[in-house]
């Protein structure tokens, strides 16, 4: 597959989109990223459900599942194992913040190659960079995967050392929230804690799957405010998202964890 | 002039731009809005200086003033009195938050018609809607006119009643910050207070001009945290931006102010 992503804009192989799109002007839209295996999107019902919920939270009418699936089938062959990203924006607008009374959302479906994650991220786990960029509190937008992602961009700009697989982000109160591109779980015995995302952060589909599946591997999940010192006292810490599945976090700042079993167990139940 | 905005993308009359642009994907860019009178941008040195400062704050190299001015001169004739908006994004990127090591910023220069503000906004002042959407605190982005503007979009979606000229926005702590599309000044005798913008809000060029010019009309400016009850106790409240100049705020919630002189005085000194 070519390294440059391919894309469809509103179902067409267009070269470009209008700069009047409100996604560009205001970040007025939402997105999803997920794996496509042999032409089929993985966990599509969950991703579509989350896309609809995120659109609805900011008052955008989400394109139908059929329309999006048609785009995916035009863009990916049955031999493609790759990454898809879907952006849905409120559509074109005139100057000014007021959403037009009648809007026609724009959708872009992208295809790009699976990132080349080192095998050892799966087998041995990863090191996280502790980001200085703190997430602000905005309960109206918390949990939503919207296009206002400058905080993530600033956080990801803090380091270039490739030995860090991702960055750990706290909020302005010092609570642990997430990785820049993944959600977090911390295990304490048979309890699995995950940061509350009612003030900031993105509530990912894989996080929800882990919450739903935890009892099947004997764990009880708690969604709670989590301070850094609590995270550091966990028996194991695992990061999850739709591309990586689950990786163990082996170190952050001076803290190191021994190799654990949770990431493997989660990858197994997630892939079933 | 046609109602639909015209635009140049990187100096070309292109129909569209790449959906790989990081402005669309992450709101990774900044913008300016200003008047163009008979083909000439008003307060161009101030707007360009602010564009450079905002780009620099998020690590984007701003296109040169010459390049942007050339775009403006191609887009506007010497007969055009209109609005220009400039967007500068970090440019095209691959999937993922990490800014590419080498980026080429994208610039879009728009031309659109001046809004048809009712004359009475200038002569009699305006009513503001009190928005429920509260601004979050993010000191790293405060003051910058960046493309992450979902809070403004949500705030502007709260009302449709055209008798409100703009919305008043508070932050999550209850401080008065700004209008959705303008900055605020409150006069108490010879003191002019303007909300501090070190946690949120956009520090506009016209706000800075008023701060610089206030002493010429016998006023002392204080940049401070401003509670709602303090705002309501002001002798006069005025909103300012580059398109409107200055309008008196005549009412918000149940509070009404008598007609005052400040908005007129400010419009006069601003236009000199």
Short mmCIF file of C-alpha atoms in Angstrom, two decimals:
data_model
loop_
_atom_site.label_atom_id
_atom_site.label_comp_id
_atom_site.label_asym_id
_atom_site.label_seq_id
_atom_site.Cartn_x
_atom_site.Cartn_y
_atom_site.Cartn_z
CA UNK A 1 0.00 0.00 0.00
CA UNK A 2 1.23 3.50 -0.80
CA UNK A 3 2.50 5.41 2.19
CA UNK A 4 0.35 8.45 1.43
CA UNK A 5 -3.19 8.04 2.73
CA UNK A 6 -5.99 7.73 0.18
CA UNK A 7 -9.37 9.27 0.89
CA UNK A 8 -12.93 9.80 -0.27
CA UNK A 9 -14.63 13.16 0.31
CA UNK A 10 -18.40 12.67 0.48
CA UNK A 11 -17.99 9.43 -1.42
CA UNK A 12 -15.88 10.94 -4.25
CA UNK A 13 -12.19 10.65 -5.06
CA UNK A 14 -11.94 14.46 -4.95
CA UNK A 15 -8.56 16.12 -4.78
CA UNK A 16 -9.66 18.69 -2.24
CA UNK A 17 -12.34 20.07 0.01
CA UNK A 18 -13.72 23.54 0.45
CA UNK A 19 -11.82 25.75 2.92
CA UNK A 20 -15.25 27.00 4.00
CA UNK A 21 -15.75 23.70 5.83
CA UNK A 22 -16.45 24.33 9.50
CA UNK A 23 -14.20 21.45 10.49
CA UNK A 24 -11.24 23.50 9.26
CA UNK A 25 -12.49 26.86 10.51
CA UNK A 26 -13.57 25.85 14.01
CA UNK A 27 -12.73 22.17 14.51
CA UNK A 28 -16.49 21.76 14.25
CA UNK A 29 -16.64 18.00 13.78
CA UNK A 30 -15.66 14.60 15.15
CA UNK A 31 -13.57 11.63 14.06
CA UNK A 32 -12.86 7.92 14.50
CA UNK A 33 -9.78 5.78 13.88
CA UNK A 34 -10.01 2.01 13.58
CA UNK A 35 -8.43 -1.04 11.98
CA UNK A 36 -9.64 -2.57 8.75
CA UNK A 37 -8.72 -6.24 8.37
CA UNK A 38 -9.09 -7.81 4.93
CA UNK A 39 -11.40 -5.03 3.91
CA UNK A 40 -13.65 -5.24 6.99
CA UNK A 41 -13.69 -2.58 9.72
CA UNK A 42 -13.02 -4.10 13.14
CA UNK A 43 -15.70 -3.39 15.79
CA UNK A 44 -17.64 -1.34 13.24
CA UNK A 45 -20.94 -1.33 15.23
CA UNK A 46 -19.15 0.14 18.26
CA UNK A 47 -17.28 2.71 16.17
CA UNK A 48 -20.40 3.78 14.32
CA UNK A 49 -22.38 4.01 17.58
CA UNK A 50 -19.66 6.26 19.07
CA UNK A 51 -19.53 8.38 15.90
CA UNK A 52 -23.30 8.94 16.11
CA UNK A 53 -23.08 9.78 19.82
CA UNK A 54 -20.21 12.24 19.31
CA UNK A 55 -21.97 13.91 16.35
CA UNK A 56 -25.14 14.18 18.39
CA UNK A 57 -23.32 15.72 21.35
CA UNK A 58 -22.40 18.74 19.21
CA UNK A 59 -25.58 18.75 17.11
CA UNK A 60 -24.34 17.20 13.86
CA UNK A 61 -26.49 14.65 12.02
CA UNK A 62 -24.20 11.69 11.40
CA UNK A 63 -24.18 10.13 7.91
CA UNK A 64 -25.85 6.71 7.86
CA UNK A 65 -23.88 3.55 8.58
CA UNK A 66 -24.71 2.34 5.05
CA UNK A 67 -23.22 5.43 3.41
CA UNK A 68 -20.03 5.18 5.45
CA UNK A 69 -19.73 1.45 4.90
CA UNK A 70 -20.09 2.01 1.15
CA UNK A 71 -17.19 4.50 1.31
CA UNK A 72 -15.08 1.97 3.22
CA UNK A 73 -15.85 -0.75 0.69
CA UNK A 74 -14.86 1.53 -2.22
CA UNK A 75 -11.63 2.55 -0.50
CA UNK A 76 -10.45 -0.81 0.88
CA UNK A 77 -10.12 -4.04 -1.07
CA UNK A 78 -10.59 -7.43 0.60
CA UNK A 79 -6.78 -7.69 0.65
CA UNK A 80 -6.32 -4.47 2.62
CA UNK A 81 -5.30 -4.63 6.26
CA UNK A 82 -4.84 -1.00 7.19
CA UNK A 83 -6.10 1.95 9.23
CA UNK A 84 -9.22 3.92 8.47
CA UNK A 85 -10.04 7.33 9.83
CA UNK A 86 -13.46 8.94 9.41
CA UNK A 87 -13.99 12.68 9.88
CA UNK A 88 -17.52 14.09 9.99
CA UNK A 89 -17.82 17.89 10.04
CA UNK A 90 -20.86 20.15 10.34
CA UNK A 91 -20.26 21.04 6.68
CA UNK A 92 -19.83 24.30 4.86
CA UNK A 93 -20.69 27.55 6.58
CA UNK A 94 -20.58 31.26 6.02
CA UNK A 95 -18.24 33.41 8.13
CA UNK A 96 -19.21 33.42 11.81
CA UNK A 97 -19.73 30.89 14.58
CA UNK A 98 -23.51 30.45 14.17
CA UNK A 99 -24.19 27.01 12.70
CA UNK A 100 -26.27 27.40 9.50
CA UNK A 101 -29.97 26.60 10.01
CA UNK A 102 -29.66 23.89 7.36
CA UNK A 103 -26.34 22.10 7.11
CA UNK A 104 -25.10 19.22 5.07
CA UNK A 105 -22.32 17.44 6.97
CA UNK A 106 -19.11 16.63 5.13
CA UNK A 107 -17.53 13.20 5.56
CA UNK A 108 -13.99 12.14 4.75
CA UNK A 109 -12.95 8.50 4.90
CA UNK A 110 -9.18 7.89 4.87
CA UNK A 111 -7.11 4.79 4.29
CA UNK A 112 -3.54 4.63 5.56
CA UNK A 113 -0.98 1.93 6.31
CA UNK A 114 -0.92 0.30 9.75
CA UNK A 115 1.83 1.94 11.83
CA UNK A 116 4.95 -0.21 12.18
CA UNK A 117 4.83 -0.71 15.95
CA UNK A 118 7.90 -2.56 17.24
CA UNK A 119 7.03 -6.14 18.28
CA UNK A 120 8.49 -5.49 21.72
CA UNK A 121 5.65 -3.06 22.48
CA UNK A 122 3.38 -6.12 22.50
CA UNK A 123 5.78 -8.51 24.15
CA UNK A 124 7.61 -6.28 26.63
CA UNK A 125 5.52 -3.14 26.97
CA UNK A 126 6.34 0.53 26.53
CA UNK A 127 7.77 3.61 28.19
CA UNK A 128 5.59 6.73 28.49
CA UNK A 129 6.75 10.33 28.42
CA UNK A 130 5.18 12.47 31.18
CA UNK A 131 3.68 15.49 29.35
CA UNK A 132 3.75 18.99 30.82
CA UNK A 133 0.75 20.02 28.70
CA UNK A 134 -2.24 19.59 31.01
CA UNK A 135 -5.78 18.94 29.76
CA UNK A 136 -8.33 21.66 30.46
CA UNK A 137 -11.76 20.91 31.93
CA UNK A 138 -14.74 21.25 29.60
CA UNK A 139 -17.60 19.00 30.68
CA UNK A 140 -19.60 19.85 27.51
CA UNK A 141 -16.90 18.30 25.33
CA UNK A 142 -15.37 15.69 27.66
CA UNK A 143 -15.29 12.17 26.26
CA UNK A 144 -16.05 13.32 22.69
CA UNK A 145 -13.49 12.65 19.96
CA UNK A 146 -13.92 16.09 18.37
CA UNK A 147 -11.57 17.98 16.06
CA UNK A 148 -10.32 20.46 18.72
CA UNK A 149 -7.11 18.60 19.47
CA UNK A 150 -4.47 21.31 19.94
CA UNK A 151 -3.76 20.07 23.49
CA UNK A 152 -2.81 16.66 22.08
CA UNK A 153 -0.66 18.34 19.40
CA UNK A 154 1.17 20.45 22.01
CA UNK A 155 1.65 17.42 24.26
CA UNK A 156 3.01 15.32 21.38
CA UNK A 157 5.41 18.14 20.46
CA UNK A 158 7.13 17.90 23.85
CA UNK A 159 9.49 15.06 22.91
CA UNK A 160 11.20 13.51 19.89
CA UNK A 161 13.04 10.64 21.63
CA UNK A 162 11.57 7.55 19.88
CA UNK A 163 12.03 5.39 22.99
CA UNK A 164 8.73 6.77 24.31
CA UNK A 165 5.71 5.05 22.73
CA UNK A 166 3.23 7.70 23.88
CA UNK A 167 2.77 10.51 26.40
CA UNK A 168 0.93 10.45 29.71
CA UNK A 169 -1.44 13.38 30.15
CA UNK A 170 -2.75 14.81 33.41
CA UNK A 171 -5.43 17.46 33.74
CA UNK A 172 -5.01 20.92 35.24
CA UNK A 173 -5.91 19.50 38.68
CA UNK A 174 -3.18 16.87 38.47
CA UNK A 175 -5.43 13.87 37.83
CA UNK A 176 -4.18 11.23 35.40
CA UNK A 177 -6.47 11.24 32.34
CA UNK A 178 -5.10 9.31 29.37
CA UNK A 179 -2.28 8.85 26.90
CA UNK A 180 -2.19 11.25 23.96
CA UNK A 181 -3.60 8.51 21.71
CA UNK A 182 -4.90 5.86 24.12
CA UNK A 183 -6.90 5.26 27.30
CA UNK A 184 -5.46 3.90 30.53
CA UNK A 185 -6.26 1.13 33.00
CA UNK A 186 -4.46 0.50 36.30
CA UNK A 187 -4.80 -2.85 38.09
CA UNK A 188 -4.77 -3.17 41.89
CA UNK A 189 -5.26 -6.85 42.73
CA UNK A 190 -8.56 -7.79 41.11
CA UNK A 191 -9.67 -4.16 40.67
CA UNK A 192 -9.16 -2.31 37.41
CA UNK A 193 -9.27 1.48 37.72
CA UNK A 194 -9.73 3.77 34.73
CA UNK A 195 -9.67 7.59 34.88
CA UNK A 196 -13.03 9.36 34.91
CA UNK A 197 -13.52 11.28 31.69
CA UNK A 198 -16.35 13.61 32.71
CA UNK A 199 -14.18 16.77 32.58
CA UNK A 200 -11.75 16.02 29.74
CA UNK A 201 -10.25 13.23 27.69
CA UNK A 202 -11.59 10.97 24.95
CA UNK A 203 -13.71 7.97 25.95
CA UNK A 204 -12.49 5.45 23.37
CA UNK A 205 -14.28 2.41 22.01
CA UNK A 206 -11.55 0.03 23.26
CA UNK A 207 -11.82 1.51 26.77
CA UNK A 208 -15.54 0.73 26.66
CA UNK A 209 -14.84 -2.81 25.44
CA UNK A 210 -12.42 -3.40 28.33
CA UNK A 211 -15.01 -2.09 30.80
CA UNK A 212 -17.58 -4.49 29.32
CA UNK A 213 -15.23 -7.49 29.20
CA UNK A 214 -13.30 -7.11 32.48
CA UNK A 215 -15.55 -9.38 34.50
CA UNK A 216 -14.83 -12.22 32.07
CA UNK A 217 -11.21 -12.21 33.30
CA UNK A 218 -12.18 -11.82 36.94
CA UNK A 219 -11.67 -8.05 37.26
CA UNK A 220 -13.97 -5.37 38.66
CA UNK A 221 -13.76 -1.98 36.92
CA UNK A 222 -13.93 1.36 38.71
CA UNK A 223 -14.18 4.65 36.82
CA UNK A 224 -12.61 7.21 39.17
CA UNK A 225 -10.41 10.24 39.66
CA UNK A 226 -6.87 8.95 39.72
CA UNK A 227 -3.90 10.86 41.12
CA UNK A 228 -0.40 10.31 39.77
CA UNK A 229 0.80 8.68 43.02
CA UNK A 230 -2.12 6.24 42.82
CA UNK A 231 -1.21 5.35 39.23
CA UNK A 232 2.40 4.76 40.29
CA UNK A 233 1.21 2.39 43.04
CA UNK A 234 -0.72 0.16 40.61
CA UNK A 235 0.34 -3.47 40.23
CA UNK A 236 0.17 -3.01 36.45
CA UNK A 237 -0.76 -0.22 34.04
CA UNK A 238 -2.08 -0.87 30.54
CA UNK A 239 -2.86 1.51 27.66
CA UNK A 240 -5.52 0.61 25.10
CA UNK A 241 -6.83 1.85 21.78
CA UNK A 242 -8.32 0.51 18.57
CA UNK A 243 -5.01 0.25 16.73
CA UNK A 244 -2.74 -1.25 19.40
CA UNK A 245 -5.24 -3.29 21.38
CA UNK A 246 -3.42 -3.25 24.75
CA UNK A 247 0.18 -2.55 25.70
CA UNK A 248 1.65 -2.74 29.17
CA UNK A 249 3.13 0.51 30.45
CA UNK A 250 6.54 -0.48 31.81
CA UNK A 251 7.79 2.93 32.88
CA UNK A 252 6.90 6.57 33.39
CA UNK A 253 9.34 9.09 34.92
CA UNK A 254 11.52 7.05 37.32
CA UNK A 255 8.87 4.41 38.01
CA UNK A 256 9.31 0.96 36.47
CA UNK A 257 6.90 -1.96 36.56
CA UNK A 258 7.87 -5.63 36.14
CA UNK A 259 6.41 -7.52 33.21
CA UNK A 260 2.78 -8.43 33.83
CA UNK A 261 0.09 -10.53 32.24
CA UNK A 262 -2.79 -8.07 31.94
CA UNK A 263 -1.98 -6.57 28.51
CA UNK A 264 -1.82 -10.08 27.00
CA UNK A 265 -5.05 -11.11 28.65
CA UNK A 266 -6.78 -7.96 27.44
CA UNK A 267 -5.49 -8.37 23.89
CA UNK A 268 -6.89 -11.87 23.92
CA UNK A 269 -10.40 -10.96 25.12
CA UNK A 270 -10.46 -7.82 22.95
CA UNK A 271 -9.77 -9.84 19.80
CA UNK A 272 -12.48 -12.42 20.48
CA UNK B 1 -19.76 41.38 -4.38
CA UNK B 2 -21.02 37.79 -4.49
CA UNK B 3 -22.39 36.51 -1.21
CA UNK B 4 -20.22 33.40 -1.32
CA UNK B 5 -16.71 34.06 -0.03
CA UNK B 6 -13.84 33.90 -2.50
CA UNK B 7 -10.50 32.52 -1.43
CA UNK B 8 -6.91 31.79 -2.36
CA UNK B 9 -5.23 28.62 -1.10
CA UNK B 10 -1.46 29.14 -0.92
CA UNK B 11 -1.81 31.94 -3.45
CA UNK B 12 -3.84 29.90 -5.96
CA UNK B 13 -7.51 30.02 -6.92
CA UNK B 14 -7.78 26.31 -6.06
CA UNK B 15 -11.15 24.72 -5.66
CA UNK B 16 -10.14 22.70 -2.64
CA UNK B 17 -7.53 21.79 -0.09
CA UNK B 18 -6.17 18.47 1.05
CA UNK B 19 -8.14 16.78 3.86
CA UNK B 20 -4.74 15.77 5.26
CA UNK B 21 -4.29 19.38 6.41
CA UNK B 22 -3.69 19.48 10.16
CA UNK B 23 -5.96 22.50 10.48
CA UNK B 24 -8.89 20.24 9.62
CA UNK B 25 -7.68 17.18 11.53
CA UNK B 26 -6.70 18.88 14.79
CA UNK B 27 -7.54 22.57 14.56
CA UNK B 28 -3.76 22.93 14.31
CA UNK B 29 -3.58 26.52 13.12
CA UNK B 30 -4.59 30.13 13.77
CA UNK B 31 -6.65 32.82 12.05
CA UNK B 32 -7.35 36.54 11.74
CA UNK B 33 -10.42 38.50 10.63
CA UNK B 34 -10.17 42.15 9.59
CA UNK B 35 -11.68 44.82 7.39
CA UNK B 36 -10.38 45.69 3.95
CA UNK B 37 -11.26 49.22 2.83
CA UNK B 38 -10.80 50.09 -0.84
CA UNK B 39 -8.46 47.15 -1.22
CA UNK B 40 -6.31 47.97 1.80
CA UNK B 41 -6.36 45.90 5.02
CA UNK B 42 -7.11 48.06 8.06
CA UNK B 43 -4.50 47.88 10.86
CA UNK B 44 -2.50 45.39 8.82
CA UNK B 45 0.73 45.78 10.86
CA UNK B 46 -1.14 44.93 14.07
CA UNK B 47 -2.97 41.98 12.48
CA UNK B 48 0.21 40.59 10.96
CA UNK B 49 2.09 41.00 14.26
CA UNK B 50 -0.68 39.08 16.07
CA UNK B 51 -0.73 36.38 13.38
CA UNK B 52 3.02 35.88 13.80
CA UNK B 53 2.70 35.79 17.60
CA UNK B 54 -0.16 33.26 17.51
CA UNK B 55 1.67 31.05 14.98
CA UNK B 56 4.78 31.20 17.10
CA UNK B 57 2.88 30.26 20.27
CA UNK B 58 2.03 26.87 18.75
CA UNK B 59 5.25 26.45 16.77
CA UNK B 60 4.09 27.35 13.26
CA UNK B 61 6.31 29.47 11.01
CA UNK B 62 4.06 32.26 9.75
CA UNK B 63 4.13 33.10 6.04
CA UNK B 64 5.81 36.44 5.35
CA UNK B 65 3.83 39.69 5.38
CA UNK B 66 4.76 40.17 1.71
CA UNK B 67 3.31 36.83 0.65
CA UNK B 68 0.07 37.45 2.53
CA UNK B 69 -0.21 41.01 1.24
CA UNK B 70 0.25 39.74 -2.30
CA UNK B 71 -2.66 37.32 -1.74
CA UNK B 72 -4.81 40.16 -0.42
CA UNK B 73 -3.97 42.32 -3.42
CA UNK B 74 -4.88 39.53 -5.85
CA UNK B 75 -8.17 38.85 -4.06
CA UNK B 76 -9.36 42.43 -3.39
CA UNK B 77 -9.62 45.21 -5.96
CA UNK B 78 -9.17 48.86 -4.97
CA UNK B 79 -12.98 49.12 -5.08
CA UNK B 80 -13.53 46.34 -2.52
CA UNK B 81 -14.65 47.21 0.99
CA UNK B 82 -15.13 43.83 2.61
CA UNK B 83 -13.95 41.34 5.21
CA UNK B 84 -10.81 39.27 4.94
CA UNK B 85 -10.04 36.19 6.97
CA UNK B 86 -6.62 34.53 6.97
CA UNK B 87 -6.12 30.97 8.16
CA UNK B 88 -2.60 29.61 8.66
CA UNK B 89 -2.31 25.90 9.46
CA UNK B 90 0.72 23.76 10.27
CA UNK B 91 0.22 22.17 6.86
CA UNK B 92 -0.17 18.61 5.69
CA UNK B 93 0.62 15.76 8.03
CA UNK B 94 0.51 12.01 8.23
CA UNK B 95 -1.87 10.32 10.64
CA UNK B 96 -1.00 11.03 14.28
CA UNK B 97 -0.56 14.04 16.52
CA UNK B 98 3.23 14.42 16.14
CA UNK B 99 3.97 17.51 14.03
CA UNK B 100 6.13 16.49 11.04
CA UNK B 101 9.81 17.39 11.46
CA UNK B 102 9.58 19.52 8.32
CA UNK B 103 6.27 21.20 7.64
CA UNK B 104 5.10 23.64 5.05
CA UNK B 105 2.27 25.76 6.49
CA UNK B 106 -0.89 26.18 4.43
CA UNK B 107 -2.47 29.62 4.14
CA UNK B 108 -5.98 30.48 3.05
CA UNK B 109 -7.01 34.08 2.43
CA UNK B 110 -10.77 34.66 2.20
CA UNK B 111 -12.82 37.57 0.97
CA UNK B 112 -16.44 37.98 2.07
CA UNK B 113 -19.00 40.77 2.22
CA UNK B 114 -19.14 43.06 5.26
CA UNK B 115 -21.95 41.85 7.55
CA UNK B 116 -25.07 44.03 7.39
CA UNK B 117 -25.06 45.25 10.97
CA UNK B 118 -28.16 47.32 11.81
CA UNK B 119 -27.31 51.03 12.14
CA UNK B 120 -28.86 51.07 15.60
CA UNK B 121 -26.04 48.83 16.90
CA UNK B 122 -23.76 51.83 16.38
CA UNK B 123 -26.22 54.51 17.47
CA UNK B 124 -28.12 52.80 20.28
CA UNK B 125 -26.05 49.78 21.28
CA UNK B 126 -26.84 46.10 21.55
CA UNK B 127 -28.34 43.39 23.75
CA UNK B 128 -26.18 40.41 24.72
CA UNK B 129 -27.33 36.86 25.33
CA UNK B 130 -25.85 35.30 28.48
CA UNK B 131 -24.32 31.99 27.33
CA UNK B 132 -24.42 28.84 29.47
CA UNK B 133 -21.38 27.43 27.66
CA UNK B 134 -18.45 28.30 29.92
CA UNK B 135 -14.88 28.71 28.67
CA UNK B 136 -12.35 26.18 29.94
CA UNK B 137 -8.96 27.21 31.33
CA UNK B 138 -5.93 26.42 29.20
CA UNK B 139 -3.09 28.86 29.89
CA UNK B 140 -1.00 27.40 27.02
CA UNK B 141 -3.64 28.50 24.49
CA UNK B 142 -5.22 31.51 26.23
CA UNK B 143 -5.25 34.68 24.16
CA UNK B 144 -4.41 32.85 20.91
CA UNK B 145 -6.89 32.98 18.03
CA UNK B 146 -6.44 29.30 17.17
CA UNK B 147 -8.71 26.98 15.22
CA UNK B 148 -10.05 25.06 18.27
CA UNK B 149 -13.28 27.02 18.55
CA UNK B 150 -15.93 24.46 19.48
CA UNK B 151 -16.73 26.35 22.68
CA UNK B 152 -17.64 29.42 20.60
CA UNK B 153 -19.72 27.25 18.26
CA UNK B 154 -21.62 25.69 21.17
CA UNK B 155 -22.15 29.10 22.78
CA UNK B 156 -23.42 30.60 19.51
CA UNK B 157 -25.81 27.64 19.09
CA UNK B 158 -27.62 28.54 22.32
CA UNK B 159 -29.95 31.14 20.79
CA UNK B 160 -31.58 32.07 17.49
CA UNK B 161 -33.46 35.22 18.58
CA UNK B 162 -31.93 37.90 16.29
CA UNK B 163 -32.46 40.63 18.90
CA UNK B 164 -29.20 39.53 20.54
CA UNK B 165 -26.14 40.92 18.74
CA UNK B 166 -23.69 38.56 20.45
CA UNK B 167 -23.31 36.29 23.48
CA UNK B 168 -21.55 37.01 26.77
CA UNK B 169 -19.20 34.22 27.84
CA UNK B 170 -18.00 33.46 31.34
CA UNK B 171 -15.34 30.93 32.27
CA UNK B 172 -15.80 27.83 34.41
CA UNK B 173 -14.99 29.90 37.52
CA UNK B 174 -17.70 32.45 36.73
CA UNK B 175 -15.43 35.26 35.56
CA UNK B 176 -16.61 37.37 32.64
CA UNK B 177 -14.23 36.77 29.71
CA UNK B 178 -15.52 38.07 26.37
CA UNK B 179 -18.27 38.02 23.79
CA UNK B 180 -18.28 35.09 21.37
CA UNK B 181 -16.81 37.36 18.67
CA UNK B 182 -15.56 40.43 20.55
CA UNK B 183 -13.66 41.64 23.59
CA UNK B 184 -15.17 43.60 26.46
CA UNK B 185 -14.44 46.81 28.37
CA UNK B 186 -16.32 48.07 31.43
CA UNK B 187 -16.03 51.71 32.53
CA UNK B 188 -16.16 52.77 36.19
CA UNK B 189 -15.69 56.55 36.29
CA UNK B 190 -12.33 57.14 34.61
CA UNK B 191 -11.23 53.51 34.94
CA UNK B 192 -11.66 51.06 32.07
CA UNK B 193 -11.55 47.40 33.12
CA UNK B 194 -11.03 44.57 30.67
CA UNK B 195 -11.10 40.86 31.56
CA UNK B 196 -7.74 39.13 32.03
CA UNK B 197 -7.17 36.60 29.26
CA UNK B 198 -4.38 34.53 30.79
CA UNK B 199 -6.54 31.41 31.24
CA UNK B 200 -8.90 31.58 28.24
CA UNK B 201 -10.35 33.92 25.63
CA UNK B 202 -8.92 35.61 22.55
CA UNK B 203 -6.82 38.74 22.99
CA UNK B 204 -7.95 40.71 19.95
CA UNK B 205 -6.14 43.43 18.05
CA UNK B 206 -8.88 46.00 18.73
CA UNK B 207 -8.71 45.23 22.47
CA UNK B 208 -4.98 45.97 22.31
CA UNK B 209 -5.63 49.22 20.39
CA UNK B 210 -8.13 50.34 23.05
CA UNK B 211 -5.61 49.55 25.80
CA UNK B 212 -3.00 51.62 23.93
CA UNK B 213 -5.35 54.54 23.19
CA UNK B 214 -7.36 54.80 26.41
CA UNK B 215 -5.15 57.42 28.01
CA UNK B 216 -5.80 59.74 25.04
CA UNK B 217 -9.45 59.96 26.14
CA UNK B 218 -8.60 60.28 29.83
CA UNK B 219 -9.11 56.67 30.86
CA UNK B 220 -6.85 54.30 32.83
CA UNK B 221 -7.03 50.64 31.78
CA UNK B 222 -6.92 47.73 34.21
CA UNK B 223 -6.62 44.13 33.00
CA UNK B 224 -8.27 42.07 35.76
CA UNK B 225 -10.50 39.18 36.80
CA UNK B 226 -14.04 40.46 36.49
CA UNK B 227 -17.05 38.87 38.16
CA UNK B 228 -20.51 39.12 36.64
CA UNK B 229 -21.80 41.35 39.45
CA UNK B 230 -18.86 43.70 38.87
CA UNK B 231 -19.67 43.88 35.16
CA UNK B 232 -23.30 44.66 35.97
CA UNK B 233 -22.18 47.53 38.24
CA UNK B 234 -20.18 49.25 35.48
CA UNK B 235 -21.22 52.72 34.34
CA UNK B 236 -20.94 51.54 30.75
CA UNK B 237 -19.95 48.33 28.96
CA UNK B 238 -18.55 48.28 25.43
CA UNK B 239 -17.68 45.38 23.11
CA UNK B 240 -14.95 45.76 20.49
CA UNK B 241 -13.55 43.89 17.51
CA UNK B 242 -11.99 44.60 14.14
CA UNK B 243 -15.25 44.49 12.19
CA UNK B 244 -17.58 46.46 14.45
CA UNK B 245 -15.13 48.88 16.05
CA UNK B 246 -17.03 49.47 19.32
CA UNK B 247 -20.67 48.96 20.31
CA UNK B 248 -22.23 49.84 23.63
CA UNK B 249 -23.74 46.88 25.48
CA UNK B 250 -27.19 48.14 26.53
CA UNK B 251 -28.48 44.99 28.21
CA UNK B 252 -27.62 41.54 29.45
CA UNK B 253 -30.10 39.35 31.38
CA UNK B 254 -32.35 41.81 33.28
CA UNK B 255 -29.71 44.55 33.52
CA UNK B 256 -30.09 47.63 31.30
CA UNK B 257 -27.68 50.52 30.88
CA UNK B 258 -28.62 54.03 29.72
CA UNK B 259 -27.09 55.31 26.53
CA UNK B 260 -23.47 56.33 27.05
CA UNK B 261 -20.70 58.09 25.13
CA UNK B 262 -17.84 55.62 25.40
CA UNK B 263 -18.58 53.47 22.32
CA UNK B 264 -18.68 56.61 20.15
CA UNK B 265 -15.48 57.96 21.66
CA UNK B 266 -13.73 54.62 21.13
CA UNK B 267 -14.92 54.32 17.53
CA UNK B 268 -13.51 57.78 16.91
CA UNK B 269 -10.05 57.12 18.36
CA UNK B 270 -9.94 53.62 16.85
CA UNK B 271 -10.53 54.97 13.36
CA UNK B 272 -7.84 57.65 13.57
#
